[in-house]
DNA sequence: ATATAATTGTGAAATATATCACGACTTCTT
DNA sequence: AAGAAGTCGTGATATATTTCACAATTATAT
């Protein structure tokens, strides 16, 4: 609750920086410049320096940044020391993709349980994550504050209401529905159809000449 | 190639507007105000009016917007009259989720074929989309300009190079790798781990008091 | 030891996006 | 028919983000 001055655009890039620094560290690299990092993550080097500068002077002029130090700093900043538990609602293909992704390794996020309405799935486990019936939300989900929503759009509203009443604070919504929640709950939407269509639109209307435009 | 003055932020919202207008139309609604639309899509009403205004005066003062007219307008603007063909590389869980999604209905985008290295998948079809072996890219993919990348990160670079040499113009990249492409090719990244971690970061550092912040 | 090259951190400027607030016009109500 | 209510389109303003460009500092080469 301290770093309220950090621009949201910067905050969104932090996980990306973190992962690439991790890669570099594993490769045994000791130092890195904003220019090198820029080429790897495709973000302008001045933007990277600016981003880092919000956290103080992390680098050294003429030298660059010490990979290990930077990594340690971001680990703290991104709360990598403390595991965040998450629930996944909707064990379809998309949901299963999430379950198979090891967020614990790079992100210190653990999907603790999954929920689905399909009796064939209830009682099983995917990548060691137990699947419960959606009706068991109330009894199982105590203490979990973040949910990933990978259910059909029609069910988004009912499930959201349930989650809200159970005290959720954040939802990552993959359904095309734009859900309505009280003011204190944060929702991030990722709409696959919109992303695809936006790409197509950009291709037709914004022909590229200069560098690739990253989203 | 005409509307180069439309802000990218606006362009990204167009597919969203389009889908909701479609919903309204199916519900038999004849007119809609920027205020109503705002509540549905969770975008400020002034922003919506501003967005629409880039395309000219589409509404009527004191009345709002005619749903059918607006829809027709956007259909043209979003190239909904012309089907865009897309290839999907990587038929895992995430890839399968895409294959099962009917983009043709709302977005006039058709996934024409999928590619995978798994012999068990090659030769099958998912939602009527044929799956070919990744080695058949060259022979099968003629004329397709857009690809969805849902493969493991390690394979991202090799596959990207192949796609580039085959004349791709746009890539929707779901791998955590930040791929490198020539300047004239557009890449949009969607990084699920980054999205999740960013949500968690925001929850901890930007406690909400006012309205929910939509991404 | 000195000169050269590299690189940061940041003020200032540029660009992009969102929001306010109101005149003008339309529709609705009575 | 007149007044009230609703709504757009947009100039102006506010906010957010990116990029330029350079002094200051450090590292490297000779």
GROMACS .gro file of C-alpha atoms (C1' of nucleotides) in nm:
model
  490
    1UNK     CA    1   0.000   0.000   0.000
    2UNK     CA    2   0.312   0.214  -0.003
    3UNK     CA    3   0.402   0.257  -0.366
    4UNK     CA    4   0.094   0.441  -0.477
    5UNK     CA    5   0.294   0.668  -0.705
    6UNK     CA    6   0.396   0.396  -0.944
    7UNK     CA    7   0.211   0.438  -1.274
    8UNK     CA    8  -0.015   0.153  -1.364
    9UNK     CA    9   0.157   0.114  -1.699
   10UNK     CA   10   0.478   0.053  -1.512
   11UNK     CA   11   0.319  -0.190  -1.267
   12UNK     CA   12   0.195  -0.397  -1.558
   13UNK     CA   13   0.543  -0.434  -1.696
   14UNK     CA   14   0.700  -0.545  -1.369
   15UNK     CA   15   0.611  -0.913  -1.398
   16UNK     CA   16   0.763  -0.912  -1.743
   17UNK     CA   17   1.087  -0.760  -1.627
   18UNK     CA   18   1.094  -1.004  -1.341
   19UNK     CA   19   1.068  -1.306  -1.562
   20UNK     CA   20   1.339  -1.191  -1.800
   21UNK     CA   21   1.572  -1.104  -1.518
   22UNK     CA   22   1.516  -1.452  -1.389
   23UNK     CA   23   1.614  -1.593  -1.725
   24UNK     CA   24   1.929  -1.386  -1.735
   25UNK     CA   25   2.018  -1.495  -1.385
   26UNK     CA   26   1.979  -1.859  -1.477
   27UNK     CA   27   2.203  -1.799  -1.775
   28UNK     CA   28   2.465  -1.677  -1.530
   29UNK     CA   29   2.457  -1.318  -1.646
   30UNK     CA   30   2.582  -1.071  -1.387
   31UNK     CA   31   2.495  -0.738  -1.538
   32UNK     CA   32   2.249  -0.604  -1.790
   33UNK     CA   33   2.187  -0.267  -1.949
   34UNK     CA   34   1.851  -0.110  -2.021
   35UNK     CA   35   1.939  -0.145  -2.388
   36UNK     CA   36   1.989  -0.521  -2.369
   37UNK     CA   37   1.677  -0.566  -2.162
   38UNK     CA   38   1.491  -0.350  -2.410
   39UNK     CA   39   1.575  -0.584  -2.694
   40UNK     CA   40   1.462  -0.883  -2.493
   41UNK     CA   41   1.129  -0.754  -2.367
   42UNK     CA   42   1.057  -0.516  -2.657
   43UNK     CA   43   1.007  -0.210  -2.445
   44UNK     CA   44   1.191   0.114  -2.517
   45UNK     CA   45   1.506   0.144  -2.307
   46UNK     CA   46   1.415   0.489  -2.178
   47UNK     CA   47   1.084   0.349  -2.061
   48UNK     CA   48   1.266   0.073  -1.877
   49UNK     CA   49   1.499   0.320  -1.705
   50UNK     CA   50   1.203   0.537  -1.615
   51UNK     CA   51   1.014   0.236  -1.480
   52UNK     CA   52   1.305   0.131  -1.264
   53UNK     CA   53   1.364   0.485  -1.143
   54UNK     CA   54   1.029   0.489  -0.965
   55UNK     CA   55   1.184   0.248  -0.720
   56UNK     CA   56   1.499   0.455  -0.670
   57UNK     CA   57   1.842   0.441  -0.825
   58UNK     CA   58   1.881   0.071  -0.893
   59UNK     CA   59   2.153   0.090  -1.153
   60UNK     CA   60   2.497   0.235  -1.192
   61UNK     CA   61   2.592   0.485  -1.460
   62UNK     CA   62   2.826   0.347  -1.719
   63UNK     CA   63   2.766  -0.004  -1.588
   64UNK     CA   64   2.401  -0.096  -1.606
   65UNK     CA   65   2.211  -0.305  -1.355
   66UNK     CA   66   2.330  -0.590  -1.139
   67UNK     CA   67   2.103  -0.879  -1.229
   68UNK     CA   68   2.104  -1.046  -0.891
   69UNK     CA   69   2.043  -0.726  -0.702
   70UNK     CA   70   1.762  -0.618  -0.932
   71UNK     CA   71   1.605  -0.959  -0.910
   72UNK     CA   72   1.614  -0.954  -0.532
   73UNK     CA   73   1.462  -0.610  -0.531
   74UNK     CA   74   1.176  -0.708  -0.757
   75UNK     CA   75   1.115  -1.026  -0.565
   76UNK     CA   76   1.031  -0.815  -0.265
   77UNK     CA   77   0.842  -0.556  -0.462
   78UNK     CA   78   0.629  -0.810  -0.642
   79UNK     CA   79   0.560  -0.997  -0.320
   80UNK     CA   80   0.736  -1.299  -0.450
   81UNK     CA   81   0.814  -1.407  -0.098
   82UNK     CA   82   0.456  -1.471  -0.013
   83UNK     CA   83   0.247  -1.722  -0.207
   84UNK     CA   84  -0.087  -1.593  -0.332
   85UNK     CA   85  -0.366  -1.847  -0.345
   86UNK     CA   86  -0.610  -1.841  -0.630
   87UNK     CA   87  -0.921  -2.038  -0.726
   88UNK     CA   88  -1.011  -2.130  -1.080
   89UNK     CA   89  -1.378  -2.148  -1.179
   90UNK     CA   90  -1.452  -2.346  -1.491
   91UNK     CA   91  -1.237  -2.644  -1.583
   92UNK     CA   92  -1.280  -2.641  -1.960
   93UNK     CA   93  -0.993  -2.626  -2.205
   94UNK     CA   94  -0.894  -2.277  -2.106
   95UNK     CA   95  -0.923  -2.357  -1.738
   96UNK     CA   96  -0.717  -2.671  -1.782
   97UNK     CA   97  -0.448  -2.471  -1.958
   98UNK     CA   98  -0.421  -2.260  -1.645
   99UNK     CA   99  -0.413  -2.559  -1.417
  100UNK     CA  100  -0.123  -2.705  -1.610
  101UNK     CA  101   0.073  -2.383  -1.597
  102UNK     CA  102   0.315  -2.373  -1.307
  103UNK     CA  103   0.264  -2.024  -1.170
  104UNK     CA  104   0.437  -2.123  -0.851
  105UNK     CA  105   0.771  -2.142  -1.021
  106UNK     CA  106   0.800  -1.791  -1.161
  107UNK     CA  107   0.516  -1.605  -1.001
  108UNK     CA  108   0.460  -1.746  -0.658
  109UNK     CA  109   0.095  -1.785  -0.732
  110UNK     CA  110  -0.078  -2.112  -0.656
  111UNK     CA  111  -0.405  -2.228  -0.797
  112UNK     CA  112  -0.536  -2.405  -0.490
  113UNK     CA  113  -0.856  -2.550  -0.627
  114UNK     CA  114  -1.075  -2.568  -0.931
  115UNK     CA  115  -1.454  -2.573  -0.961
  116UNK     CA  116  -1.677  -2.714  -1.228
  117UNK     CA  117  -2.033  -2.833  -1.273
  118UNK     CA  118  -1.940  -3.144  -1.468
  119UNK     CA  119  -1.969  -3.451  -1.240
  120UNK     CA  120  -1.705  -3.627  -1.449
  121UNK     CA  121  -1.451  -3.366  -1.345
  122UNK     CA  122  -1.554  -3.323  -0.983
  123UNK     CA  123  -1.336  -3.530  -0.754
  124UNK     CA  124  -1.046  -3.551  -0.997
  125UNK     CA  125  -0.727  -3.350  -0.984
  126UNK     CA  126  -0.538  -3.174  -1.263
  127UNK     CA  127  -0.171  -3.107  -1.199
  128UNK     CA  128  -0.244  -3.184  -0.834
  129UNK     CA  129  -0.515  -2.924  -0.813
  130UNK     CA  130  -0.837  -3.075  -0.676
  131UNK     CA  131  -1.161  -3.008  -0.864
  132UNK     CA  132  -1.473  -2.946  -0.659
  133UNK     CA  133  -1.832  -2.901  -0.762
  134UNK     CA  134  -1.936  -2.544  -0.823
  135UNK     CA  135  -2.197  -2.583  -0.547
  136UNK     CA  136  -1.916  -2.631  -0.298
  137UNK     CA  137  -1.778  -2.282  -0.355
  138UNK     CA  138  -1.904  -2.158  -0.024
  139UNK     CA  139  -1.768  -2.441   0.183
  140UNK     CA  140  -1.429  -2.475   0.014
  141UNK     CA  141  -1.322  -2.128  -0.086
  142UNK     CA  142  -1.262  -1.973   0.253
  143UNK     CA  143  -0.969  -1.734   0.257
  144UNK     CA  144  -0.908  -1.725  -0.116
  145UNK     CA  145  -0.928  -1.371  -0.248
  146UNK     CA  146  -0.854  -1.408  -0.617
  147UNK     CA  147  -1.047  -1.605  -0.877
  148UNK     CA  148  -0.989  -1.687  -1.241
  149UNK     CA  149  -1.312  -1.707  -1.434
  150UNK     CA  150  -1.301  -1.948  -1.727
  151UNK     CA  151  -1.667  -2.038  -1.754
  152UNK     CA  152  -1.926  -1.982  -2.027
  153UNK     CA  153  -2.048  -1.623  -2.049
  154UNK     CA  154  -2.402  -1.718  -1.945
  155UNK     CA  155  -2.285  -1.826  -1.604
  156UNK     CA  156  -2.064  -1.525  -1.540
  157UNK     CA  157  -2.318  -1.319  -1.350
  158UNK     CA  158  -2.439  -1.589  -1.113
  159UNK     CA  159  -2.091  -1.707  -1.030
  160UNK     CA  160  -1.967  -1.352  -0.985
  161UNK     CA  161  -2.243  -1.279  -0.736
  162UNK     CA  162  -2.146  -1.586  -0.538
  163UNK     CA  163  -1.779  -1.491  -0.541
  164UNK     CA  164  -1.861  -1.140  -0.427
  165UNK     CA  165  -2.067  -1.267  -0.138
  166UNK     CA  166  -1.777  -1.490  -0.039
  167UNK     CA  167  -1.550  -1.188  -0.006
  168UNK     CA  168  -1.339  -1.207  -0.320
  169UNK     CA  169  -1.120  -0.903  -0.394
  170UNK     CA  170  -0.997  -0.968  -0.746
  171UNK     CA  171  -1.127  -1.148  -1.055
  172UNK     CA  172  -0.947  -1.231  -1.376
  173UNK     CA  173  -1.237  -1.259  -1.615
  174UNK     CA  174  -1.196  -1.456  -1.936
  175UNK     CA  175  -1.563  -1.463  -2.024
  176UNK     CA  176  -1.687  -1.220  -2.287
  177UNK     CA  177  -1.938  -1.087  -2.033
  178UNK     CA  178  -1.854  -0.761  -1.860
  179UNK     CA  179  -1.940  -0.845  -1.505
  180UNK     CA  180  -2.071  -0.599  -1.249
  181UNK     CA  181  -1.911  -0.591  -0.905
  182UNK     CA  182  -1.904  -0.357  -0.604
  183UNK     CA  183  -1.651  -0.076  -0.611
  184UNK     CA  184  -1.391  -0.239  -0.392
  185UNK     CA  185  -1.343  -0.542  -0.615
  186UNK     CA  186  -1.097  -0.532  -0.901
  187UNK     CA  187  -1.177  -0.702  -1.228
  188UNK     CA  188  -0.938  -0.750  -1.517
  189UNK     CA  189  -1.095  -0.862  -1.841
  190UNK     CA  190  -0.917  -1.066  -2.100
  191UNK     CA  191  -1.140  -1.117  -2.395
  192UNK     CA  192  -0.988  -1.355  -2.645
  193UNK     CA  193  -1.227  -1.270  -2.925
  194UNK     CA  194  -1.168  -0.900  -2.877
  195UNK     CA  195  -0.792  -0.949  -2.881
  196UNK     CA  196  -0.806  -1.145  -3.202
  197UNK     CA  197  -1.039  -0.904  -3.371
  198UNK     CA  198  -0.835  -0.606  -3.255
  199UNK     CA  199  -0.525  -0.762  -3.410
  200UNK     CA  200  -0.706  -0.810  -3.739
  201UNK     CA  201  -0.835  -0.455  -3.728
  202UNK     CA  202  -0.489  -0.314  -3.667
  203UNK     CA  203  -0.347  -0.518  -3.951
  204UNK     CA  204  -0.594  -0.374  -4.195
  205UNK     CA  205  -0.594  -0.016  -4.078
  206UNK     CA  206  -0.252   0.049  -3.935
  207UNK     CA  207  -0.003  -0.090  -4.183
  208UNK     CA  208   0.336  -0.109  -4.019
  209UNK     CA  209   0.638   0.065  -4.148
  210UNK     CA  210   0.849   0.126  -3.847
  211UNK     CA  211   0.916  -0.106  -3.554
  212UNK     CA  212   0.663  -0.369  -3.453
  213UNK     CA  213   0.401  -0.228  -3.224
  214UNK     CA  214   0.378  -0.440  -2.914
  215UNK     CA  215   0.054  -0.451  -2.728
  216UNK     CA  216  -0.592   0.209  -4.460
  217UNK     CA  217  -0.808   0.516  -4.443
  218UNK     CA  218  -0.882   0.573  -4.077
  219UNK     CA  219  -0.534   0.635  -3.958
  220UNK     CA  220  -0.645   0.903  -3.717
  221UNK     CA  221  -0.837   0.670  -3.491
  222UNK     CA  222  -0.657   0.633  -3.159
  223UNK     CA  223  -0.542   0.285  -3.084
  224UNK     CA  224  -0.723   0.289  -2.752
  225UNK     CA  225  -1.043   0.348  -2.944
  226UNK     CA  226  -0.966   0.079  -3.200
  227UNK     CA  227  -0.924  -0.172  -2.920
  228UNK     CA  228  -1.267  -0.099  -2.785
  229UNK     CA  229  -1.444  -0.134  -3.116
  230UNK     CA  230  -1.481  -0.511  -3.108
  231UNK     CA  231  -1.631  -0.478  -2.763
  232UNK     CA  232  -1.884  -0.223  -2.873
  233UNK     CA  233  -1.964  -0.435  -3.170
  234UNK     CA  234  -2.046  -0.739  -2.964
  235UNK     CA  235  -2.267  -0.553  -2.723
  236UNK     CA  236  -2.454  -0.382  -3.001
  237UNK     CA  237  -2.512  -0.723  -3.149
  238UNK     CA  238  -2.656  -0.840  -2.820
  239UNK     CA  239  -2.887  -0.541  -2.802
  240UNK     CA  240  -2.998  -0.598  -3.156
  241UNK     CA  241  -3.083  -0.960  -3.084
  242UNK     CA  242  -3.280  -0.844  -2.784
  243UNK     CA  243  -3.484  -0.633  -3.024
  244UNK     CA  244  -3.361  -0.301  -2.889
  245UNK     CA  245  -3.397  -0.016  -3.137
  246UNK     CA  246  -3.205   0.262  -2.966
  247UNK     CA  247  -2.934   0.296  -2.708
  248UNK     CA  248  -2.771   0.588  -2.531
  249UNK     CA  249  -2.403   0.624  -2.450
  250UNK     CA  250  -2.506   0.601  -2.086
  251UNK     CA  251  -2.673   0.263  -2.125
  252UNK     CA  252  -2.388   0.128  -2.331
  253UNK     CA  253  -2.148   0.260  -2.072
  254UNK     CA  254  -2.310   0.053  -1.801
  255UNK     CA  255  -2.297  -0.257  -2.015
  256UNK     CA  256  -1.938  -0.238  -2.132
  257UNK     CA  257  -1.797  -0.051  -1.830
  258UNK     CA  258  -1.646   0.232  -2.027
  259UNK     CA  259  -1.718   0.594  -1.939
  260UNK     CA  260  -2.002   0.736  -2.148
  261UNK     CA  261  -1.798   1.038  -2.259
  262UNK     CA  262  -1.531   0.802  -2.380
  263UNK     CA  263  -1.787   0.611  -2.580
  264UNK     CA  264  -1.922   0.927  -2.740
  265UNK     CA  265  -1.570   1.039  -2.816
  266UNK     CA  266  -1.487   0.700  -2.966
  267UNK     CA  267  -1.792   0.706  -3.189
  268UNK     CA  268  -1.728   1.065  -3.291
  269UNK     CA  269  -1.405   0.968  -3.466
  270UNK     CA  270  -1.626   0.804  -3.725
  271UNK     CA  271  -1.852   1.103  -3.765
  272UNK     CA  272  -2.188   1.194  -3.616
  273UNK     CA  273  -2.346   0.855  -3.567
  274UNK     CA  274  -2.603   0.950  -3.308
  275UNK     CA  275  -2.882   1.196  -3.266
  276UNK     CA  276  -2.898   1.452  -2.990
  277UNK     CA  277  -3.170   1.387  -2.736
  278UNK     CA  278  -3.225   1.041  -2.882
  279UNK     CA  279  -2.909   0.834  -2.868
  280UNK     CA  280  -2.791   0.588  -3.126
  281UNK     CA  281  -2.994   0.368  -3.356
  282UNK     CA  282  -2.875   0.016  -3.282
  283UNK     CA  283  -2.924  -0.123  -3.628
  284UNK     CA  284  -2.757   0.167  -3.799
  285UNK     CA  285  -2.461   0.166  -3.563
  286UNK     CA  286  -2.423  -0.205  -3.604
  287UNK     CA  287  -2.424  -0.177  -3.979
  288UNK     CA  288  -2.168   0.096  -3.961
  289UNK     CA  289  -1.935  -0.102  -3.741
  290UNK     CA  290  -1.979  -0.412  -3.948
  291UNK     CA  291  -1.828  -0.225  -4.237
  292UNK     CA  292  -1.564  -0.054  -4.026
  293UNK     CA  293  -1.453  -0.374  -3.860
  294UNK     CA  294  -1.449  -0.555  -4.192
  295UNK     CA  295  -1.717  -0.788  -4.077
  296UNK     CA  296  -1.824  -0.843  -4.434
  297UNK     CA  297  -1.507  -1.020  -4.524
  298UNK     CA  298  -1.398  -1.336  -4.344
  299UNK     CA  299  -1.043  -1.330  -4.213
  300UNK     CA  300  -0.866  -1.663  -4.215
  301UNK     CA  301  -0.638  -1.755  -3.931
  302UNK     CA  302  -0.411  -2.048  -3.847
  303UNK     CA  303  -0.360  -2.182  -3.499
  304UNK     CA  304  -0.023  -2.324  -3.404
  305UNK     CA  305  -0.020  -2.550  -3.100
  306UNK     CA  306  -0.324  -2.764  -3.023
  307UNK     CA  307  -0.285  -2.795  -2.646
  308UNK     CA  308  -0.552  -2.697  -2.399
  309UNK     CA  309  -0.529  -2.330  -2.481
  310UNK     CA  310  -0.524  -2.398  -2.853
  311UNK     CA  311  -0.824  -2.626  -2.822
  312UNK     CA  312  -1.012  -2.356  -2.635
  313UNK     CA  313  -0.964  -2.133  -2.937
  314UNK     CA  314  -1.071  -2.402  -3.179
  315UNK     CA  315  -1.394  -2.452  -2.991
  316UNK     CA  316  -1.471  -2.083  -2.988
  317UNK     CA  317  -1.692  -1.978  -3.275
  318UNK     CA  318  -1.526  -1.659  -3.395
  319UNK     CA  319  -1.718  -1.680  -3.718
  320UNK     CA  320  -2.044  -1.596  -3.548
  321UNK     CA  321  -1.954  -1.264  -3.390
  322UNK     CA  322  -1.624  -1.173  -3.543
  323UNK     CA  323  -1.615  -1.309  -3.893
  324UNK     CA  324  -1.284  -1.470  -3.823
  325UNK     CA  325  -1.229  -1.833  -3.915
  326UNK     CA  326  -0.961  -2.059  -3.782
  327UNK     CA  327  -0.894  -2.253  -4.097
  328UNK     CA  328  -0.643  -2.503  -3.971
  329UNK     CA  329  -0.444  -2.607  -3.669
  330UNK     CA  330  -0.089  -2.738  -3.643
  331UNK     CA  331   0.073  -2.958  -3.384
  332UNK     CA  332   0.369  -3.191  -3.348
  333UNK     CA  333   0.174  -3.462  -3.166
  334UNK     CA  334   0.101  -3.749  -3.409
  335UNK     CA  335  -0.208  -3.837  -3.207
  336UNK     CA  336  -0.359  -3.503  -3.295
  337UNK     CA  337  -0.245  -3.480  -3.656
  338UNK     CA  338  -0.518  -3.591  -3.893
  339UNK     CA  339  -0.801  -3.526  -3.651
  340UNK     CA  340  -1.035  -3.229  -3.651
  341UNK     CA  341  -1.156  -3.015  -3.363
  342UNK     CA  342  -1.480  -2.828  -3.420
  343UNK     CA  343  -1.434  -2.906  -3.788
  344UNK     CA  344  -1.089  -2.749  -3.800
  345UNK     CA  345  -0.836  -2.994  -3.947
  346UNK     CA  346  -0.512  -3.047  -3.758
  347UNK     CA  347  -0.193  -3.083  -3.962
  348UNK     CA  348   0.159  -3.163  -3.860
  349UNK     CA  349   0.377  -2.865  -3.783
  350UNK     CA  350   0.612  -2.974  -4.061
  351UNK     CA  351   0.332  -2.915  -4.310
  352UNK     CA  352   0.318  -2.542  -4.234
  353UNK     CA  353   0.482  -2.454  -4.560
  354UNK     CA  354   0.262  -2.664  -4.780
  355UNK     CA  355  -0.071  -2.591  -4.611
  356UNK     CA  356  -0.058  -2.235  -4.494
  357UNK     CA  357  -0.059  -2.052  -4.824
  358UNK     CA  358  -0.253  -1.728  -4.814
  359UNK     CA  359  -0.312  -1.717  -4.441
  360UNK     CA  360  -0.178  -1.398  -4.292
  361UNK     CA  361  -0.262  -1.426  -3.925
  362UNK     CA  362  -0.150  -1.688  -3.676
  363UNK     CA  363  -0.236  -1.764  -3.316
  364UNK     CA  364   0.061  -1.900  -3.126
  365UNK     CA  365  -0.032  -2.137  -2.846
  366UNK     CA  366   0.283  -2.346  -2.826
  367UNK     CA  367   0.544  -2.392  -2.553
  368UNK     CA  368   0.779  -2.097  -2.513
  369UNK     CA  369   1.082  -2.298  -2.626
  370UNK     CA  370   0.937  -2.343  -2.971
  371UNK     CA  371   0.829  -1.984  -3.017
  372UNK     CA  372   1.140  -1.865  -3.201
  373UNK     CA  373   1.166  -2.148  -3.451
  374UNK     CA  374   0.798  -2.140  -3.537
  375UNK     CA  375   0.801  -1.762  -3.564
  376UNK     CA  376   1.087  -1.773  -3.812
  377UNK     CA  377   0.895  -2.020  -4.023
  378UNK     CA  378   0.582  -1.808  -4.013
  379UNK     CA  379   0.777  -1.499  -4.110
  380UNK     CA  380   0.932  -1.675  -4.407
  381UNK     CA  381   0.583  -1.783  -4.513
  382UNK     CA  382   0.471  -1.421  -4.528
  383UNK     CA  383   0.263  -1.383  -4.215
  384UNK     CA  384   0.158  -1.028  -4.126
  385UNK     CA  385   0.017  -1.066  -3.775
  386UNK     CA  386   0.076  -1.293  -3.478
  387UNK     CA  387  -0.125  -1.328  -3.160
  388UNK     CA  388   0.138  -1.463  -2.925
  389UNK     CA  389   0.030  -1.650  -2.613
  390UNK     CA  390   0.374  -1.782  -2.528
  391UNK     CA  391   0.570  -1.607  -2.255
  392UNK     CA  392   0.853  -1.554  -2.505
  393UNK     CA  393   0.883  -1.209  -2.662
  394UNK     CA  394   0.938  -1.301  -3.021
  395UNK     CA  395   1.146  -1.101  -3.265
  396UNK     CA  396   1.003  -1.023  -3.606
  397UNK     CA  397   1.076  -0.787  -3.895
  398UNK     CA  398   0.934  -0.438  -3.871
  399UNK     CA  399   0.637  -0.493  -4.096
  400UNK     CA  400   0.488  -0.771  -3.888
  401UNK     CA  401   0.256  -0.696  -3.599
  402UNK     CA  402   0.272  -0.901  -3.283
  403UNK     CA  403   0.027  -0.879  -2.995
  404UNK     CA  404   0.136  -1.051  -2.679
  405UNK     CA  405  -0.105  -1.197  -2.428
  406UNK     CA  406   0.088  -1.333  -2.138
  407UNK     CA  407  -0.137  -1.519  -1.899
  408UNK     CA  408   0.115  -1.532  -1.616
  409UNK     CA  409   0.182  -1.161  -1.645
  410UNK     CA  410  -0.188  -1.084  -1.641
  411UNK     CA  411  -0.243  -1.288  -1.331
  412UNK     CA  412   0.057  -1.148  -1.151
  413UNK     CA  413  -0.035  -0.793  -1.249
  414UNK     CA  414  -0.380  -0.844  -1.100
  415UNK     CA  415  -0.229  -0.967  -0.776
  416UNK     CA  416   0.012  -0.675  -0.770
  417UNK     CA  417  -0.267  -0.424  -0.819
  418UNK     CA  418  -0.471  -0.583  -0.544
  419UNK     CA  419  -0.191  -0.543  -0.296
  420UNK     CA  420  -0.070  -0.201  -0.395
  421UNK     CA  421  -0.368  -0.018  -0.530
  422UNK     CA  422  -0.654  -0.080  -0.289
  423UNK     CA  423  -0.977   0.024  -0.450
  424UNK     CA  424  -1.206   0.280  -0.304
  425UNK     CA  425  -1.382   0.427  -0.599
  426UNK     CA  426  -1.513   0.252  -0.908
  427UNK     CA  427  -1.363  -0.076  -1.023
  428UNK     CA  428  -1.067  -0.021  -1.249
  429UNK     CA  429  -1.115  -0.215  -1.567
  430UNK     CA  430  -0.816  -0.326  -1.756
  431DA     C1'  431   4.713   0.800  -1.606
  432DT     C1'  432   4.433   0.950  -1.958
  433DA     C1'  433   4.110   0.928  -2.303
  434DT     C1'  434   3.723   0.697  -2.484
  435DA     C1'  435   3.303   0.446  -2.458
  436DA     C1'  436   2.908   0.305  -2.210
  437DT     C1'  437   2.521   0.379  -1.940
  438DT     C1'  438   2.215   0.569  -1.589
  439DG     C1'  439   1.866   0.890  -1.406
  440DT     C1'  440   1.581   1.257  -1.512
  441DG     C1'  441   1.405   1.740  -1.658
  442DA     C1'  442   1.155   1.870  -2.029
  443DA     C1'  443   0.880   1.790  -2.426
  444DA     C1'  444   0.582   1.516  -2.687
  445DT     C1'  445   0.214   1.217  -2.737
  446DA     C1'  446  -0.188   0.967  -2.601
  447DT     C1'  447  -0.596   0.905  -2.347
  448DA     C1'  448  -0.981   1.017  -2.052
  449DT     C1'  449  -1.299   1.325  -1.854
  450DC     C1'  450  -1.560   1.754  -1.775
  451DA     C1'  451  -1.907   2.049  -1.892
  452DC     C1'  452  -2.209   2.272  -2.190
  453DG     C1'  453  -2.445   2.445  -2.623
  454DA     C1'  454  -2.745   2.258  -2.950
  455DC     C1'  455  -3.086   1.975  -3.075
  456DT     C1'  456  -3.452   1.599  -3.015
  457DT     C1'  457  -3.799   1.372  -2.785
  458DC     C1'  458  -4.135   1.339  -2.443
  459DT     C1'  459  -4.502   1.509  -2.141
  460DT     C1'  460  -4.881   1.760  -2.042
  461DA     C1'  461  -4.797   2.413  -2.834
  462DA     C1'  462  -4.478   2.493  -2.477
  463DG     C1'  463  -4.182   2.346  -2.140
  464DA     C1'  464  -3.904   1.979  -1.936
  465DA     C1'  465  -3.599   1.606  -1.985
  466DG     C1'  466  -3.267   1.356  -2.238
  467DT     C1'  467  -2.869   1.313  -2.518
  468DC     C1'  468  -2.507   1.398  -2.848
  469DG     C1'  469  -2.075   1.607  -3.015
  470DT     C1'  470  -1.688   1.850  -2.885
  471DG     C1'  471  -1.376   2.242  -2.705
  472DA     C1'  472  -1.118   2.261  -2.324
  473DT     C1'  473  -0.888   2.055  -1.957
  474DA     C1'  474  -0.688   1.699  -1.689
  475DT     C1'  475  -0.428   1.291  -1.647
  476DA     C1'  476  -0.120   0.933  -1.801
  477DT     C1'  477   0.245   0.759  -2.061
  478DT     C1'  478   0.633   0.769  -2.360
  479DT     C1'  479   1.031   0.951  -2.554
  480DC     C1'  480   1.417   1.278  -2.619
  481DA     C1'  481   1.844   1.429  -2.495
  482DC     C1'  482   2.209   1.518  -2.198
  483DA     C1'  483   2.490   1.590  -1.759
  484DA     C1'  484   2.700   1.287  -1.446
  485DT     C1'  485   2.928   0.890  -1.353
  486DT     C1'  486   3.158   0.446  -1.425
  487DA     C1'  487   3.413   0.114  -1.677
  488DT     C1'  488   3.745  -0.007  -2.020
  489DA     C1'  489   4.137   0.030  -2.325
  490DT     C1'  490   4.581   0.180  -2.420
   0.00000   0.00000   0.00000
